[in-house]
Protein backbone atom coordinates (compact mmCIF):
# COMPACT_ATOMS: atom_id res chain seq x y z
CA MET A 1 5.03 -98.15 142.75
CA ALA A 2 1.62 -99.89 143.00
CA TYR A 3 -1.10 -99.82 140.61
CA TYR A 4 -4.74 -100.83 140.62
CA SER A 5 -6.48 -102.34 137.34
CA GLN A 6 -9.32 -104.83 136.56
CA ARG A 7 -6.99 -106.21 133.72
CA PHE A 8 -4.33 -107.57 135.98
CA GLY A 9 -4.25 -111.17 135.11
CA ARG A 10 -2.06 -113.88 133.61
CA ILE A 11 1.40 -112.65 132.07
CA PRO A 12 1.06 -112.20 128.38
CA PRO A 13 3.69 -113.84 126.05
CA VAL A 14 5.98 -110.49 125.11
CA THR A 15 6.06 -109.22 128.67
CA MET A 16 6.92 -112.82 130.09
CA ASN A 17 9.49 -113.31 127.60
CA VAL A 18 11.18 -110.06 127.55
CA ILE A 19 11.61 -110.55 131.39
CA ILE A 20 13.14 -113.96 131.02
CA ILE A 21 15.48 -112.83 128.25
CA ASN A 22 16.62 -109.96 130.54
CA VAL A 23 17.23 -112.38 133.57
CA ILE A 24 19.28 -114.85 131.41
CA ILE A 25 21.29 -112.01 129.97
CA PHE A 26 22.00 -110.61 133.49
CA ILE A 27 23.11 -113.96 134.52
CA ALA A 28 25.38 -114.21 131.55
CA THR A 29 26.86 -110.74 132.83
CA LEU A 30 27.44 -111.84 136.11
CA ILE A 31 29.47 -114.76 134.65
CA ASN A 32 31.57 -112.69 132.17
CA GLU A 33 30.94 -108.87 132.67
CA ASN A 34 33.71 -107.61 130.67
CA PHE A 35 32.70 -109.66 127.34
CA MET A 36 29.18 -108.85 127.83
CA VAL A 37 29.37 -105.14 128.67
CA GLY A 38 31.89 -104.41 125.98
CA THR A 39 29.89 -106.54 123.55
CA PHE A 40 26.42 -105.42 124.25
CA ALA A 41 26.15 -102.29 126.25
CA LEU A 42 25.77 -99.09 123.90
CA PHE A 43 28.76 -97.16 123.24
CA TYR A 44 29.17 -94.01 121.14
CA PRO A 45 29.36 -94.73 117.40
CA THR A 46 32.62 -93.33 117.15
CA SER A 47 33.81 -95.61 119.96
CA PRO A 48 36.09 -98.57 119.13
CA TYR A 49 33.76 -100.71 121.05
CA PHE A 50 30.69 -99.81 119.00
CA ARG A 51 28.86 -102.29 117.40
CA TRP A 52 25.92 -101.99 115.01
CA TRP A 53 23.67 -104.29 117.21
CA GLN A 54 23.80 -102.38 120.29
CA PRO A 55 21.10 -99.93 119.98
CA VAL A 56 19.06 -103.43 120.52
CA THR A 57 21.07 -105.28 122.77
CA HIS A 58 21.69 -102.62 125.35
CA MET A 59 17.97 -102.58 126.42
CA PHE A 60 18.67 -106.16 127.62
CA MET A 61 21.63 -105.44 129.79
CA HIS A 62 21.43 -104.20 133.37
CA GLY A 63 24.45 -103.08 135.83
CA GLY A 64 23.32 -104.73 138.98
CA PHE A 65 20.53 -106.68 140.83
CA TRP A 66 18.47 -103.61 142.07
CA HIS A 67 18.85 -102.12 138.31
CA ILE A 68 17.16 -105.33 136.90
CA PHE A 69 14.81 -105.72 139.66
CA PHE A 70 12.92 -102.33 139.57
CA ASN A 71 13.10 -102.65 135.45
CA MET A 72 11.40 -106.06 135.36
CA TYR A 73 9.14 -105.26 138.33
CA THR A 74 7.95 -102.22 136.50
CA LEU A 75 7.44 -104.00 133.28
CA PHE A 76 5.54 -107.11 135.13
CA LEU A 77 3.26 -104.36 136.57
CA PHE A 78 2.42 -102.03 133.55
CA GLY A 79 3.65 -104.04 130.76
CA MET A 80 1.54 -106.82 130.92
CA VAL A 81 -1.75 -104.21 131.48
CA VAL A 82 -0.55 -102.51 128.40
CA GLU A 83 0.13 -105.68 126.42
CA ASN A 84 -3.37 -106.95 127.13
CA THR A 85 -5.01 -103.69 125.93
CA ILE A 86 -3.24 -102.97 122.68
CA GLY A 87 -2.18 -106.84 121.69
CA SER A 88 1.11 -108.69 121.89
CA LYS A 89 2.28 -107.95 118.20
CA LYS A 90 1.76 -104.14 118.83
CA PHE A 91 3.32 -104.25 122.03
CA LEU A 92 6.30 -105.99 120.99
CA LEU A 93 6.61 -103.28 118.26
CA TYR A 94 6.00 -100.68 120.75
CA TYR A 95 8.86 -101.93 123.22
CA PHE A 96 11.45 -102.15 120.83
CA ILE A 97 10.84 -98.90 119.03
CA CYS A 98 10.91 -97.06 122.60
CA GLY A 99 14.26 -98.59 123.37
CA LEU A 100 15.70 -97.53 120.03
CA GLY A 101 14.12 -94.00 120.64
CA ALA A 102 15.86 -93.78 124.08
CA ALA A 103 18.85 -94.75 122.34
CA ALA A 104 18.77 -92.15 119.75
CA LEU A 105 17.99 -89.29 122.16
CA HIS A 106 20.67 -90.44 124.68
CA THR A 107 23.25 -90.47 121.73
CA GLY A 108 22.21 -87.26 120.56
CA VAL A 109 22.77 -85.58 123.79
CA GLN A 110 26.08 -87.25 124.11
CA ALA A 111 27.00 -85.76 120.75
CA ILE A 112 27.21 -82.34 122.55
CA GLN A 113 28.77 -83.44 125.63
CA ALA A 114 32.33 -83.64 126.91
CA GLY A 115 34.24 -86.50 125.17
CA VAL A 116 34.42 -88.33 128.26
CA PHE A 117 31.12 -89.34 128.15
CA LYS A 118 31.12 -90.69 124.91
CA MET A 119 33.63 -93.48 126.19
CA THR A 120 30.92 -94.40 128.69
CA PRO A 121 28.70 -97.52 128.07
CA THR A 122 24.90 -97.33 128.64
CA LEU A 123 22.86 -100.03 129.44
CA GLY A 124 19.33 -101.08 130.93
CA ALA A 125 15.94 -101.18 129.91
CA SER A 126 15.12 -98.12 131.42
CA GLY A 127 14.15 -96.26 128.00
CA ALA A 128 11.70 -98.94 127.09
CA ILE A 129 10.08 -99.34 130.56
CA TYR A 130 9.72 -95.34 130.54
CA GLY A 131 7.72 -96.05 127.06
CA VAL A 132 5.79 -98.54 129.01
CA LEU A 133 4.89 -96.17 131.91
CA LEU A 134 4.07 -93.73 129.35
CA ALA A 135 1.75 -96.00 127.40
CA TYR A 136 -0.20 -96.93 130.80
CA ALA A 137 -0.89 -93.28 131.75
CA TYR A 138 -1.96 -92.54 128.20
CA LEU A 139 -4.28 -95.37 128.23
CA TYR A 140 -5.40 -94.99 131.71
CA PRO A 141 -4.92 -91.68 132.87
CA ASP A 142 -7.07 -91.72 135.76
CA ASN A 143 -6.29 -94.91 137.30
CA LYS A 144 -4.52 -94.35 140.81
CA LEU A 145 -0.77 -95.12 141.32
CA THR A 146 0.60 -95.35 144.78
CA LEU A 147 4.28 -94.95 145.50
CA LEU A 148 5.98 -97.26 148.21
CA PHE A 149 8.16 -94.40 149.17
CA PRO A 150 6.90 -91.83 149.69
CA PRO A 151 3.47 -93.24 150.15
CA VAL A 152 1.83 -90.66 147.60
CA THR A 153 -1.18 -91.50 145.49
CA LEU A 154 -1.81 -89.75 142.31
CA SER A 155 -3.47 -90.29 138.93
CA ALA A 156 -1.42 -92.25 136.33
CA LYS A 157 -0.98 -89.07 134.01
CA TRP A 158 0.25 -86.79 136.73
CA MET A 159 2.38 -89.53 138.32
CA VAL A 160 4.23 -90.08 134.89
CA LEU A 161 4.21 -86.39 133.93
CA ILE A 162 6.12 -85.76 137.52
CA PHE A 163 8.47 -88.55 136.73
CA LEU A 164 9.50 -87.17 133.59
CA GLY A 165 9.94 -83.57 134.96
CA ILE A 166 12.17 -84.97 137.30
CA GLU A 167 14.26 -86.54 134.50
CA LEU A 168 14.48 -83.51 132.49
CA VAL A 169 15.40 -81.29 135.37
CA THR A 170 18.03 -83.82 136.55
CA GLY A 171 19.19 -84.38 132.95
CA VAL A 172 19.82 -80.58 132.08
CA THR A 173 21.55 -80.12 135.31
CA GLY A 174 23.70 -82.85 135.36
CA THR A 175 22.42 -84.20 138.63
CA LEU A 176 22.66 -87.87 139.57
CA ASP A 177 25.55 -88.49 137.33
CA GLY A 178 25.42 -92.00 135.73
CA VAL A 179 21.81 -92.01 135.04
CA ALA A 180 20.72 -91.57 131.36
CA HIS A 181 18.13 -89.13 131.75
CA PHE A 182 17.66 -88.50 128.34
CA ALA A 183 17.44 -91.99 127.33
CA HIS A 184 14.17 -92.29 130.04
CA LEU A 185 12.94 -89.22 128.06
CA GLY A 186 13.37 -90.56 124.83
CA GLY A 187 11.61 -93.95 125.31
CA ALA A 188 8.77 -92.02 126.70
CA LEU A 189 8.62 -89.22 123.97
CA ILE A 190 8.48 -91.90 121.21
CA GLY A 191 6.07 -93.77 123.08
CA TRP A 192 3.75 -90.76 123.28
CA LEU A 193 4.11 -90.28 119.47
CA LEU A 194 3.45 -93.90 118.69
CA MET A 195 0.37 -93.82 120.99
CA VAL A 196 -1.01 -90.61 119.19
CA TYR A 197 -0.19 -92.12 115.71
CA TRP A 198 -2.06 -95.55 116.36
CA ARG A 199 -5.00 -93.58 118.04
CA LYS A 200 -5.34 -91.29 115.05
CA ARG A 201 -5.29 -93.96 112.66
CA GLY A 202 -7.91 -95.78 114.72
CA THR A 203 -5.71 -98.92 115.42
CA LEU A 204 -4.51 -98.55 118.91
CA PHE A 205 -6.76 -101.23 120.41
CA ASN A 206 -6.39 -104.25 117.92
CA GLN A 207 -3.51 -106.27 116.69
CA ARG A 208 -3.07 -104.42 113.34
CA TRP A 209 0.32 -102.64 112.74
């Protein structure tokens, strides 16, 4: 996906450091996958592998090169725009809350699924990344986005809505097993609620909490 904006410039600190931390943890996972996944991926709360820190640490874990590449590429493109718009402090808070919202909705859906899914670890920054995409579409709804494949150009608001619609359909129908569709939806939902809340308070475009 490509985008067009006058705000593309140097990488702001939160976006840059989140990318660096993800890359470091990915390298550590390549070195000792069993330890890293068993300790830092997100397990269902009744699992013997669950640890209290996993709702945070799972968003820095990735299952393969393409998984981390596309997440960090998306964060690079859109995170820097959102961070430069709302400020680094607010963006840091936003990113983590979206990631926690993703974990919460995913875990809630797991609670009503068959037991086998409760033993499957969840990892990846995708929930927080969907929150970043939602923020970009909220802030710049009419900016044009172009998919690399297929080469379709749409406004940001429609592109993100289509993505979320696909996530909802595939999540409900169980299509594309192995993808945490409701984590993506949870990140976007919490992101939208935060955007609306900050706008109503009149604090969306400055550094105030």
